[in-house]
Amino acid sequence: MRAVDIAILAAIAGLLTWGAATSVRAHRDAQAAADSRAAVSQTLALLEFESRAGRPVAALGALPGGAPADGYGRPVLLLAPGSDSQIPAGCFAIASMGADGLPGGDGDAADIAAYGPSSWLAVASSSATPRVALTRARIREVG
């Protein structure tokens, strides 16, 4: 085999490896986003269940099994309405900050949130929850 043939084969092998790695990464990111949506939905359902059972909680760490994690391994957040948030009055949000872990973003970095009435919580205090600016354009709502 000539050196040119070897170089061409090496380039083809490199492209195939890069393509496979890109495909695996895309699948992993899609799975993490799906897991985050599931964690947000399940957390909201668990808060409703605990409230209806007469055991409302004040923090996600008080849930059976502790605070749940999103598909990226970060804790799911319990958010109260803040001055810049789009969380309706009298409600709270359960949220994942997406792939980048920061408020806002697009695609896999978009925040994922679901809303529930503050009556499901033992203490509906915004002082104990982080204030994160969520805008409807940047949130993929779960429902």
PDB file of C-alpha atoms in Angstrom:
ATOM      1  CA  MET A   1       0.000   0.000   0.000  1.00  0.00           C
ATOM      2  CA  ARG A   2       1.208   3.469  -0.794  1.00  0.00           C
ATOM      3  CA  ALA A   3       1.478   6.230   1.772  1.00  0.00           C
ATOM      4  CA  VAL A   4      -1.355   8.109   0.054  1.00  0.00           C
ATOM      5  CA  ASP A   5      -3.662   5.093   0.401  1.00  0.00           C
ATOM      6  CA  ILE A   6      -2.802   4.768   4.076  1.00  0.00           C
ATOM      7  CA  ALA A   7      -3.472   8.476   4.628  1.00  0.00           C
ATOM      8  CA  ILE A   8      -6.865   8.213   2.905  1.00  0.00           C
ATOM      9  CA  LEU A   9      -7.823   5.154   4.989  1.00  0.00           C
ATOM     10  CA  ALA A  10      -6.746   6.929   8.172  1.00  0.00           C
ATOM     11  CA  ALA A  11      -8.854   9.979   7.255  1.00  0.00           C
ATOM     12  CA  ILE A  12     -11.890   7.788   6.545  1.00  0.00           C
ATOM     13  CA  ALA A  13     -11.435   5.941   9.846  1.00  0.00           C
ATOM     14  CA  GLY A  14     -11.165   9.275  11.664  1.00  0.00           C
ATOM     15  CA  LEU A  15     -14.379  10.554  10.088  1.00  0.00           C
ATOM     16  CA  LEU A  16     -16.231   7.362  10.969  1.00  0.00           C
ATOM     17  CA  THR A  17     -15.024   7.572  14.576  1.00  0.00           C
ATOM     18  CA  TRP A  18     -16.011  11.252  14.809  1.00  0.00           C
ATOM     19  CA  GLY A  19     -19.464  10.487  13.357  1.00  0.00           C
ATOM     20  CA  ALA A  20     -20.052   7.655  15.815  1.00  0.00           C
ATOM     21  CA  ALA A  21     -18.943   9.810  18.765  1.00  0.00           C
ATOM     22  CA  THR A  22     -21.222  12.651  17.652  1.00  0.00           C
ATOM     23  CA  SER A  23     -24.162  10.251  17.375  1.00  0.00           C
ATOM     24  CA  VAL A  24     -23.502   8.816  20.851  1.00  0.00           C
ATOM     25  CA  ARG A  25     -23.223  12.328  22.342  1.00  0.00           C
ATOM     26  CA  ALA A  26     -26.496  13.427  20.713  1.00  0.00           C
ATOM     27  CA  HIS A  27     -28.268  10.326  22.045  1.00  0.00           C
ATOM     28  CA  ARG A  28     -26.829  10.897  25.532  1.00  0.00           C
ATOM     29  CA  ASP A  29     -27.945  14.562  25.518  1.00  0.00           C
ATOM     30  CA  ALA A  30     -31.457  13.623  24.333  1.00  0.00           C
ATOM     31  CA  GLN A  31     -31.690  10.966  27.061  1.00  0.00           C
ATOM     32  CA  ALA A  32     -30.544  13.434  29.750  1.00  0.00           C
ATOM     33  CA  ALA A  33     -33.205  15.947  28.625  1.00  0.00           C
ATOM     34  CA  ALA A  34     -35.876  13.216  28.704  1.00  0.00           C
ATOM     35  CA  ASP A  35     -34.710  12.122  32.166  1.00  0.00           C
ATOM     36  CA  SER A  36     -34.890  15.752  33.344  1.00  0.00           C
ATOM     37  CA  ARG A  37     -38.458  16.126  32.063  1.00  0.00           C
ATOM     38  CA  ALA A  38     -39.375  12.895  33.865  1.00  0.00           C
ATOM     39  CA  ALA A  39     -37.694  14.032  37.114  1.00  0.00           C
ATOM     40  CA  VAL A  40     -39.563  17.359  37.040  1.00  0.00           C
ATOM     41  CA  SER A  41     -42.915  15.663  36.348  1.00  0.00           C
ATOM     42  CA  GLN A  42     -42.385  12.964  38.963  1.00  0.00           C
ATOM     43  CA  THR A  43     -41.316  15.513  41.587  1.00  0.00           C
ATOM     44  CA  LEU A  44     -44.436  17.590  40.963  1.00  0.00           C
ATOM     45  CA  ALA A  45     -46.610  14.459  41.198  1.00  0.00           C
ATOM     46  CA  LEU A  46     -44.877  13.418  44.437  1.00  0.00           C
ATOM     47  CA  LEU A  47     -45.460  16.876  45.959  1.00  0.00           C
ATOM     48  CA  GLU A  48     -49.147  16.641  45.049  1.00  0.00           C
ATOM     49  CA  PHE A  49     -49.379  13.123  46.520  1.00  0.00           C
ATOM     50  CA  GLU A  50     -47.688  14.150  49.784  1.00  0.00           C
ATOM     51  CA  SER A  51     -49.993  17.171  50.070  1.00  0.00           C
ATOM     52  CA  ARG A  52     -53.164  15.150  49.455  1.00  0.00           C
ATOM     53  CA  ALA A  53     -51.961  12.569  51.987  1.00  0.00           C
ATOM     54  CA  GLY A  54     -51.724  15.328  54.600  1.00  0.00           C
ATOM     55  CA  ARG A  55     -47.922  15.423  54.551  1.00  0.00           C
ATOM     56  CA  PRO A  56     -46.991  18.600  52.633  1.00  0.00           C
ATOM     57  CA  VAL A  57     -43.257  19.278  52.556  1.00  0.00           C
ATOM     58  CA  ALA A  58     -41.348  22.578  52.750  1.00  0.00           C
ATOM     59  CA  ALA A  59     -38.257  21.457  50.806  1.00  0.00           C
ATOM     60  CA  LEU A  60     -37.475  18.813  48.209  1.00  0.00           C
ATOM     61  CA  GLY A  61     -34.961  17.229  50.582  1.00  0.00           C
ATOM     62  CA  ALA A  62     -37.915  16.296  52.819  1.00  0.00           C
ATOM     63  CA  LEU A  63     -39.421  14.064  50.116  1.00  0.00           C
ATOM     64  CA  PRO A  64     -39.087  10.299  50.526  1.00  0.00           C
ATOM     65  CA  GLY A  65     -35.713   9.484  48.997  1.00  0.00           C
ATOM     66  CA  GLY A  66     -34.474  13.069  49.327  1.00  0.00           C
ATOM     67  CA  ALA A  67     -34.165  15.726  46.672  1.00  0.00           C
ATOM     68  CA  PRO A  68     -34.407  14.205  43.188  1.00  0.00           C
ATOM     69  CA  ALA A  69     -31.773  14.816  40.506  1.00  0.00           C
ATOM     70  CA  ASP A  70     -32.370  15.800  36.904  1.00  0.00           C
ATOM     71  CA  GLY A  71     -30.929  13.944  33.922  1.00  0.00           C
ATOM     72  CA  TYR A  72     -27.680  15.883  34.250  1.00  0.00           C
ATOM     73  CA  GLY A  73     -27.064  14.784  37.849  1.00  0.00           C
ATOM     74  CA  ARG A  74     -27.972  18.149  39.379  1.00  0.00           C
ATOM     75  CA  PRO A  75     -30.741  18.587  41.963  1.00  0.00           C
ATOM     76  CA  VAL A  76     -34.192  19.485  40.691  1.00  0.00           C
ATOM     77  CA  LEU A  77     -35.032  22.984  41.980  1.00  0.00           C
ATOM     78  CA  LEU A  78     -38.066  24.217  43.884  1.00  0.00           C
ATOM     79  CA  LEU A  79     -38.648  27.825  42.786  1.00  0.00           C
ATOM     80  CA  ALA A  80     -40.993  30.448  44.206  1.00  0.00           C
ATOM     81  CA  PRO A  81     -42.126  33.485  42.257  1.00  0.00           C
ATOM     82  CA  GLY A  82     -39.323  36.045  42.010  1.00  0.00           C
ATOM     83  CA  SER A  83     -39.343  39.599  40.789  1.00  0.00           C
ATOM     84  CA  ASP A  84     -38.229  38.565  37.283  1.00  0.00           C
ATOM     85  CA  SER A  85     -39.860  35.163  37.074  1.00  0.00           C
ATOM     86  CA  GLN A  86     -42.814  34.005  35.052  1.00  0.00           C
ATOM     87  CA  ILE A  87     -44.068  31.741  37.837  1.00  0.00           C
ATOM     88  CA  PRO A  88     -47.737  32.648  38.436  1.00  0.00           C
ATOM     89  CA  ALA A  89     -48.727  34.144  41.794  1.00  0.00           C
ATOM     90  CA  GLY A  90     -49.765  31.485  44.280  1.00  0.00           C
ATOM     91  CA  CYS A  91     -47.714  28.850  42.487  1.00  0.00           C
ATOM     92  CA  PHE A  92     -44.265  27.313  42.648  1.00  0.00           C
ATOM     93  CA  ALA A  93     -42.170  25.684  39.955  1.00  0.00           C
ATOM     94  CA  ILE A  94     -40.144  22.511  39.882  1.00  0.00           C
ATOM     95  CA  ALA A  95     -37.299  23.063  37.439  1.00  0.00           C
ATOM     96  CA  SER A  96     -34.182  21.691  35.802  1.00  0.00           C
ATOM     97  CA  MET A  97     -31.807  24.290  34.420  1.00  0.00           C
ATOM     98  CA  GLY A  98     -31.037  22.124  31.371  1.00  0.00           C
ATOM     99  CA  ALA A  99     -27.723  20.862  30.062  1.00  0.00           C
ATOM    100  CA  ASP A 100     -25.732  23.976  30.974  1.00  0.00           C
ATOM    101  CA  GLY A 101     -27.097  24.281  34.534  1.00  0.00           C
ATOM    102  CA  LEU A 102     -27.835  27.980  33.995  1.00  0.00           C
ATOM    103  CA  PRO A 103     -31.151  29.814  33.734  1.00  0.00           C
ATOM    104  CA  GLY A 104     -32.401  30.227  30.173  1.00  0.00           C
ATOM    105  CA  GLY A 105     -30.817  28.704  27.125  1.00  0.00           C
ATOM    106  CA  ASP A 106     -31.993  27.009  23.967  1.00  0.00           C
ATOM    107  CA  GLY A 107     -32.177  23.399  22.828  1.00  0.00           C
ATOM    108  CA  ASP A 108     -30.711  21.024  25.418  1.00  0.00           C
ATOM    109  CA  ALA A 109     -29.729  24.021  27.562  1.00  0.00           C
ATOM    110  CA  ALA A 110     -33.363  25.201  27.840  1.00  0.00           C
ATOM    111  CA  ASP A 111     -34.893  25.127  31.299  1.00  0.00           C
ATOM    112  CA  ILE A 112     -37.573  22.528  31.991  1.00  0.00           C
ATOM    113  CA  ALA A 113     -40.311  23.477  34.452  1.00  0.00           C
ATOM    114  CA  ALA A 114     -43.682  22.382  35.784  1.00  0.00           C
ATOM    115  CA  TYR A 115     -45.945  24.423  38.047  1.00  0.00           C
ATOM    116  CA  GLY A 116     -48.049  23.586  41.085  1.00  0.00           C
ATOM    117  CA  PRO A 117     -50.160  25.538  43.596  1.00  0.00           C
ATOM    118  CA  SER A 118     -48.352  26.817  46.684  1.00  0.00           C
ATOM    119  CA  SER A 119     -50.966  25.037  48.810  1.00  0.00           C
ATOM    120  CA  TRP A 120     -49.115  21.770  48.075  1.00  0.00           C
ATOM    121  CA  LEU A 121     -46.169  22.999  50.158  1.00  0.00           C
ATOM    122  CA  ALA A 122     -45.940  23.076  53.942  1.00  0.00           C
ATOM    123  CA  VAL A 123     -44.410  26.551  53.813  1.00  0.00           C
ATOM    124  CA  ALA A 124     -44.913  28.718  50.760  1.00  0.00           C
ATOM    125  CA  SER A 125     -41.993  31.013  51.510  1.00  0.00           C
ATOM    126  CA  SER A 126     -39.931  32.514  48.713  1.00  0.00           C
ATOM    127  CA  SER A 127     -37.112  33.295  51.159  1.00  0.00           C
ATOM    128  CA  ALA A 128     -36.114  29.619  51.358  1.00  0.00           C
ATOM    129  CA  THR A 129     -36.078  29.016  47.615  1.00  0.00           C
ATOM    130  CA  PRO A 130     -33.719  30.304  44.965  1.00  0.00           C
ATOM    131  CA  ARG A 131     -34.905  33.145  42.771  1.00  0.00           C
ATOM    132  CA  VAL A 132     -34.188  32.295  39.169  1.00  0.00           C
ATOM    133  CA  ALA A 133     -35.336  34.357  36.222  1.00  0.00           C
ATOM    134  CA  LEU A 134     -37.354  32.037  34.007  1.00  0.00           C
ATOM    135  CA  THR A 135     -38.870  33.367  30.826  1.00  0.00           C
ATOM    136  CA  ARG A 136     -41.555  31.501  28.925  1.00  0.00           C
ATOM    137  CA  ALA A 137     -39.479  31.693  25.755  1.00  0.00           C
ATOM    138  CA  ARG A 138     -36.739  29.708  27.450  1.00  0.00           C
ATOM    139  CA  ILE A 139     -38.767  27.123  29.364  1.00  0.00           C
ATOM    140  CA  ARG A 140     -39.940  23.809  28.015  1.00  0.00           C
ATOM    141  CA  GLU A 141     -42.981  23.205  30.176  1.00  0.00           C
ATOM    142  CA  VAL A 142     -43.789  19.701  31.282  1.00  0.00           C
ATOM    143  CA  GLY A 143     -47.392  18.779  31.548  1.00  0.00           C
TER     144      GLY A 143
END
